[in-house]
Tab-separated table of C-alpha atoms in Angstrom:
chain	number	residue	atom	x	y	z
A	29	UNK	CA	-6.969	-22.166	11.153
A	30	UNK	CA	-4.100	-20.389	12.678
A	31	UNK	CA	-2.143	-18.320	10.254
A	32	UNK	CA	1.682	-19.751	10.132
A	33	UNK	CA	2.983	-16.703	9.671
A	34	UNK	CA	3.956	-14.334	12.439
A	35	UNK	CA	2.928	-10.909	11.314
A	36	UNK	CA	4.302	-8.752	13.828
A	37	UNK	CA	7.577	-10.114	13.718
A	38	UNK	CA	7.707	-10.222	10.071
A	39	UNK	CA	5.989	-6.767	9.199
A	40	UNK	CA	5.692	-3.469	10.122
A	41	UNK	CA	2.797	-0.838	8.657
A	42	UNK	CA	3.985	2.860	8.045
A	43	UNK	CA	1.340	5.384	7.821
A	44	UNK	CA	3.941	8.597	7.673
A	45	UNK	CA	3.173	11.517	9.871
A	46	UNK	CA	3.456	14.307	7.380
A	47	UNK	CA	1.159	12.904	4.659
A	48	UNK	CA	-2.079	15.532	4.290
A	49	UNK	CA	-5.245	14.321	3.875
A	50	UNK	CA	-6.183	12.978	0.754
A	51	UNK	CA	-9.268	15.220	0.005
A	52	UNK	CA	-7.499	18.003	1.034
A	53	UNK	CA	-4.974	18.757	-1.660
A	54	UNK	CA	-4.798	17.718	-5.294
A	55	UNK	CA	-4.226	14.335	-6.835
A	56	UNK	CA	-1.100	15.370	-8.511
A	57	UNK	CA	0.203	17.232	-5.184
A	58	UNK	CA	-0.906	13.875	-3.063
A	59	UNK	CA	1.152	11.475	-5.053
A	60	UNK	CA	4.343	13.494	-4.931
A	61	UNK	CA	3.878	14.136	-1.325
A	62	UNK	CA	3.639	10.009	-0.842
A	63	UNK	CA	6.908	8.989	-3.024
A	64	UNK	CA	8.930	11.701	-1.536
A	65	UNK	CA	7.235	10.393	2.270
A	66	UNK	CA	8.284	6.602	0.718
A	67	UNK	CA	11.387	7.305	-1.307
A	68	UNK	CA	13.476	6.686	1.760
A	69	UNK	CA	12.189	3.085	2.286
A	70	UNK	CA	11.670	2.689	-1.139
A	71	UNK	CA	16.239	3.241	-1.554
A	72	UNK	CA	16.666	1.223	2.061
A	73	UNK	CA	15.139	-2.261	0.407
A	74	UNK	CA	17.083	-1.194	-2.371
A	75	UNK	CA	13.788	-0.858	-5.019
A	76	UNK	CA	11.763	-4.453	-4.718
A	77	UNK	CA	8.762	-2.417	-4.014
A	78	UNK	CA	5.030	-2.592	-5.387
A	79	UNK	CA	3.117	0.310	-5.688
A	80	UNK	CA	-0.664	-0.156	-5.535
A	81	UNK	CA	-2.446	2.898	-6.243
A	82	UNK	CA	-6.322	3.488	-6.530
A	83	UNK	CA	-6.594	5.016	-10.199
A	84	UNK	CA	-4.161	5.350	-13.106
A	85	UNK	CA	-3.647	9.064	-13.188
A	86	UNK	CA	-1.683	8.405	-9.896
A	87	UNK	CA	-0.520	4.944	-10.846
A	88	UNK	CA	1.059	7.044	-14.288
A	89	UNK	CA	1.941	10.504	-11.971
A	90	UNK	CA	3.689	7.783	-9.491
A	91	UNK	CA	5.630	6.270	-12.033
A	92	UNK	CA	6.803	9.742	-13.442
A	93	UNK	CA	7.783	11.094	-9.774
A	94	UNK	CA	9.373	7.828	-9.108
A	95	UNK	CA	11.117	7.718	-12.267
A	96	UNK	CA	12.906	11.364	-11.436
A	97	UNK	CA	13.765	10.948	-7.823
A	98	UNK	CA	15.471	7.854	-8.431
A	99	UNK	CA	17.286	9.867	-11.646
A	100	UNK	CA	18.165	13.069	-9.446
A	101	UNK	CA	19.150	10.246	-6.723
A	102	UNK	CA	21.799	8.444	-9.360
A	103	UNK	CA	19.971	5.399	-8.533
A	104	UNK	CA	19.468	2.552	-10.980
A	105	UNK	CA	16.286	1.390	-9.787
A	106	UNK	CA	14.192	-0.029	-13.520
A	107	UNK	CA	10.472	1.449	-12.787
A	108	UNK	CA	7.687	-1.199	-15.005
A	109	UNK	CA	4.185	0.310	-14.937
A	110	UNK	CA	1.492	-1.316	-15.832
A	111	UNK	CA	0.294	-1.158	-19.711
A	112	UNK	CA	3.516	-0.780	-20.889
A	113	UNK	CA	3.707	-4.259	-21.375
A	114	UNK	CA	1.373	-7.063	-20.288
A	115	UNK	CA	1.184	-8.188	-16.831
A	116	UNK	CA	2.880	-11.496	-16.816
A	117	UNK	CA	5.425	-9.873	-19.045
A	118	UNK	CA	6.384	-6.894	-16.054
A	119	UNK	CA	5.967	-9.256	-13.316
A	120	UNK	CA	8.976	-11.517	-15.122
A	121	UNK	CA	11.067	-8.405	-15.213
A	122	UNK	CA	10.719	-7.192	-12.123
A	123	UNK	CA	11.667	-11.308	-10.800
A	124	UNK	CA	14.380	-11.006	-13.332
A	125	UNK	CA	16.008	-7.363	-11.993
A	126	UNK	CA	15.690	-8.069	-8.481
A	127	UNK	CA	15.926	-3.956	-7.433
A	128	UNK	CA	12.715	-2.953	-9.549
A	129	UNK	CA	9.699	-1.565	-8.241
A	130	UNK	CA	6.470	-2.363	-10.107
A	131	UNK	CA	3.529	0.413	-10.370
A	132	UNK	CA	-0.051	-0.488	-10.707
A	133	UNK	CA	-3.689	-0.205	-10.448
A	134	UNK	CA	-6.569	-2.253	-9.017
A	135	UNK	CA	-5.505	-5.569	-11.381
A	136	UNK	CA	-2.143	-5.666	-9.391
A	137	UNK	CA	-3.775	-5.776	-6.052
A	138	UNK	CA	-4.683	-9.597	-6.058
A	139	UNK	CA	-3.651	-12.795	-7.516
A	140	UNK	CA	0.435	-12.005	-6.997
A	141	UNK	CA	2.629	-13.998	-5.529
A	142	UNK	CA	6.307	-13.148	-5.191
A	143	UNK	CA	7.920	-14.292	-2.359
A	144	UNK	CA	11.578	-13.837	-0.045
A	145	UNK	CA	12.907	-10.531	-0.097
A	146	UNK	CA	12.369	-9.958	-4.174
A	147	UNK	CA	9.126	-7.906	-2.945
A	148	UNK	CA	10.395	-6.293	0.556
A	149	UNK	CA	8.185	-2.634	0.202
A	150	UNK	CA	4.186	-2.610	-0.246
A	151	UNK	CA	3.019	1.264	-1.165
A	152	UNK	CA	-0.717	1.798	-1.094
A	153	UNK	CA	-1.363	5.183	-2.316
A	154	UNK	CA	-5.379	5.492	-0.841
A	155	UNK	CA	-7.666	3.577	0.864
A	156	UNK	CA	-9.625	1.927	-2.290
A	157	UNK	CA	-13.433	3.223	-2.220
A	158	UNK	CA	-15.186	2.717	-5.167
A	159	UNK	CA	-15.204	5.346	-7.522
A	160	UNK	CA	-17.456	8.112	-7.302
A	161	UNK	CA	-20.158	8.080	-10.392
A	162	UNK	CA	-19.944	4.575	-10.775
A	163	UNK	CA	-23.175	3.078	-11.082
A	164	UNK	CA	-23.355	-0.238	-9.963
A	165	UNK	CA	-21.861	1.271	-6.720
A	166	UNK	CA	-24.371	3.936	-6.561
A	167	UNK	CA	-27.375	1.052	-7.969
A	168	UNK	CA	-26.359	-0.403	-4.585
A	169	UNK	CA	-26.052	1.916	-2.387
A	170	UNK	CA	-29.588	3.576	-3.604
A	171	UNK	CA	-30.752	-0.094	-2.662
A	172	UNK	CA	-29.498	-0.253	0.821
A	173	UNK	CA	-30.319	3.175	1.925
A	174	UNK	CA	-33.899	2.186	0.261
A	175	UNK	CA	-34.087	-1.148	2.571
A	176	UNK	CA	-33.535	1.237	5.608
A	177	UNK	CA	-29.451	0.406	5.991
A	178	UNK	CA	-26.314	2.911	5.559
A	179	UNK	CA	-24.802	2.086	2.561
A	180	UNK	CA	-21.622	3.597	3.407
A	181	UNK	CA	-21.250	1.941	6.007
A	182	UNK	CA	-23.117	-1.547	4.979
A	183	UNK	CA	-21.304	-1.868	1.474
A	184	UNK	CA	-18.616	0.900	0.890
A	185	UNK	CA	-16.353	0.534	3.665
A	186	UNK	CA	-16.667	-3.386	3.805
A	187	UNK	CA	-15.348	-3.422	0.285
A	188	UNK	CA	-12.894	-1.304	0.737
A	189	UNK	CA	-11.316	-3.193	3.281
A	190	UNK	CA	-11.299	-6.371	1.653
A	191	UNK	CA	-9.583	-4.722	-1.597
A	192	UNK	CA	-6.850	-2.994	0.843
A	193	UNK	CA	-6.633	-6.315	2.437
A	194	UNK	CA	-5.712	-8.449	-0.882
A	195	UNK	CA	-3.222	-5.296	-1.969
A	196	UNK	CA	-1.767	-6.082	1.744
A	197	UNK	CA	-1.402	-9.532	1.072
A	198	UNK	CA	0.896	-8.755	-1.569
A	199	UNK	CA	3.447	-8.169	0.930
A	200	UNK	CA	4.389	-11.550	3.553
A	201	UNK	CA	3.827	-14.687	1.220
A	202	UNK	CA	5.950	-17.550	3.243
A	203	UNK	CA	7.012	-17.822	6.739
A	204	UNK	CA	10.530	-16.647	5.853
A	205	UNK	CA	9.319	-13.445	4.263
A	206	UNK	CA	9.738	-9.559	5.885
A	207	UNK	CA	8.633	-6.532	4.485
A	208	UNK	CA	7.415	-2.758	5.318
A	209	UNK	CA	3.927	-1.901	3.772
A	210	UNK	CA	2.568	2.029	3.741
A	211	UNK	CA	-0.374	2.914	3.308
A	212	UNK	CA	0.028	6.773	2.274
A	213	UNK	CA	-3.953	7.757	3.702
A	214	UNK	CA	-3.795	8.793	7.630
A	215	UNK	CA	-7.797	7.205	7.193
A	216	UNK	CA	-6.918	4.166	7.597
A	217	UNK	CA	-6.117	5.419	11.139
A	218	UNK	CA	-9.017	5.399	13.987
A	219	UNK	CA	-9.936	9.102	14.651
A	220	UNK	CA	-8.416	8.780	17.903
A	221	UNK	CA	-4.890	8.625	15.647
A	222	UNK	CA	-6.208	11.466	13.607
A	223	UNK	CA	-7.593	8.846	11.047
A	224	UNK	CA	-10.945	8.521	10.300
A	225	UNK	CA	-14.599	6.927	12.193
A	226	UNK	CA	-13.958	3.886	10.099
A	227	UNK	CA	-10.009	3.532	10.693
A	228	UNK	CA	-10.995	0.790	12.921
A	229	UNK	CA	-12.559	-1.359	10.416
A	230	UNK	CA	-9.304	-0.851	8.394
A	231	UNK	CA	-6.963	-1.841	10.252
A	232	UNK	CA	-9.163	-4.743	12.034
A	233	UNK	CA	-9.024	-6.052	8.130
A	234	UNK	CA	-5.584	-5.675	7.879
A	235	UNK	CA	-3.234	-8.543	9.397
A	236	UNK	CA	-1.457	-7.889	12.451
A	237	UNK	CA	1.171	-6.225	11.413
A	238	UNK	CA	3.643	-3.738	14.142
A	239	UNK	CA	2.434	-0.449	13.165
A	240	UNK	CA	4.593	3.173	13.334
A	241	UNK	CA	4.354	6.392	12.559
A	242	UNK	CA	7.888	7.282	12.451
A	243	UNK	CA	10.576	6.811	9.252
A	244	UNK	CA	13.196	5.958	12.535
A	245	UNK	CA	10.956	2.869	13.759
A	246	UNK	CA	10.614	1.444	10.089
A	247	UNK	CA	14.438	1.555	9.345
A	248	UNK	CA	15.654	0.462	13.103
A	249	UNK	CA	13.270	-2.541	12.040
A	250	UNK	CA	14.617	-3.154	8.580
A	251	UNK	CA	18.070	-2.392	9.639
A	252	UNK	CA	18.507	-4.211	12.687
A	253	UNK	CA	15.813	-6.571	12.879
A	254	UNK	CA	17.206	-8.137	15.844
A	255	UNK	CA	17.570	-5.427	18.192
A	256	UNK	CA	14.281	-3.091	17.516
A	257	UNK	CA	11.540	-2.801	19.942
């Protein structure tokens, strides 16, 4: 069936320009580089933002560098993280506030639903690959490669995509509904955008959202939504 909803009117994707590649620098240095590449947005929607990160050392080091720019900002923005206090309990404070933004991991990524302009700002932190050492993951993979398939490309990047398409999802709920989603990992860009050989399948999974690379685009969209192009 054809979606209601008409994506590219009511959402715009935001990979920033200046965000390094993820295996390139450390964790710490990545997630500071992302909230100061978001905080912009993040003040424009005035908070109401998710962030959806991969792991919970950067869900906690996203929390702490959010918690301090909005401090050295004299903003008021109330940050909830997740386990410091149980999920239906933090999503009923962040309705409640109406300027919070919400940090968490994997379990935030699905089965949400908030919508109107309560949750305006969708930050996804990395594209979400299985961890490495996990073994179940690498059970599988050894079991693919074994049957004569890629396993990366078979079962690693397929699942990936459908995780960073539920986090997505968090984002446009009702036909009324806008909203700006980043995604802070250039991969999810083709290699022809100075992503990644698999950007395609990314994206592809993604809905069809306008897409930019420039902070100017995403706030001539949020800020006159009736003029941009």
């Amino acid at each position: 069936w054809r979606s209601p909803l008409d994506y590219a009117e009511q959402a715009m994707l935001y990979v920033p320009e200046r965000m390094p590649d993820p295996k390139s620098v450390e964790r710490s240095e990545y997630i500071e580089r992302l909230i100061e590449e978001c905080w912009p947005v993040i003040d424009m929607v005035g908070g109401r933002t998710f962030v959806l990160c991969t792991s919970l050392s950067a869900m906690s080091r996203a929390a702490e560098v959010l918690r301090q720019t909005i401090s050295d900002n004299g903003r008021g923005y109330p940050v909830y993280v997740q386990g410091e206090d149980g999920r239906r309990r933090l999503l009923e404070k962040y309705r409640r506030d109406g300027n919070a933004i919400l940090v968490g991991s994997m379990s935030f990524w699905e089965g949400i639903d908030i919508k109107g302009e309560m949750l305006s700002l969708v930050v996804i932190d990395k594209l979400p690959f299985a961890p490495v050492g996990d073994p179940v993951q690498e059970a599988k993979a050894s079991w693919i490669d074994e049957q004569g398939g890629r396993a990366f490309w078979d079962h690693q990047v397929p699942l990936a995509a459908i995780s960073l398409k539920q986090g997505a999802g968090r984002l446009i709920r009702s036909e009324t509904d806008r909203g700006i989603l980043i995604i802070g990992d250039r991969r999810v860009l083709p290699k022809r955008w100075g992503g990644s050989a698999y950007g395609d399948v990314f994206l592809e999974s993604l809905p069809p959202y306008c897409r930019t690379r420039r902070l100017d685009r995403v706030m001539d969209f949020w800020l006159h939504p009736d003029s941009w192009s």
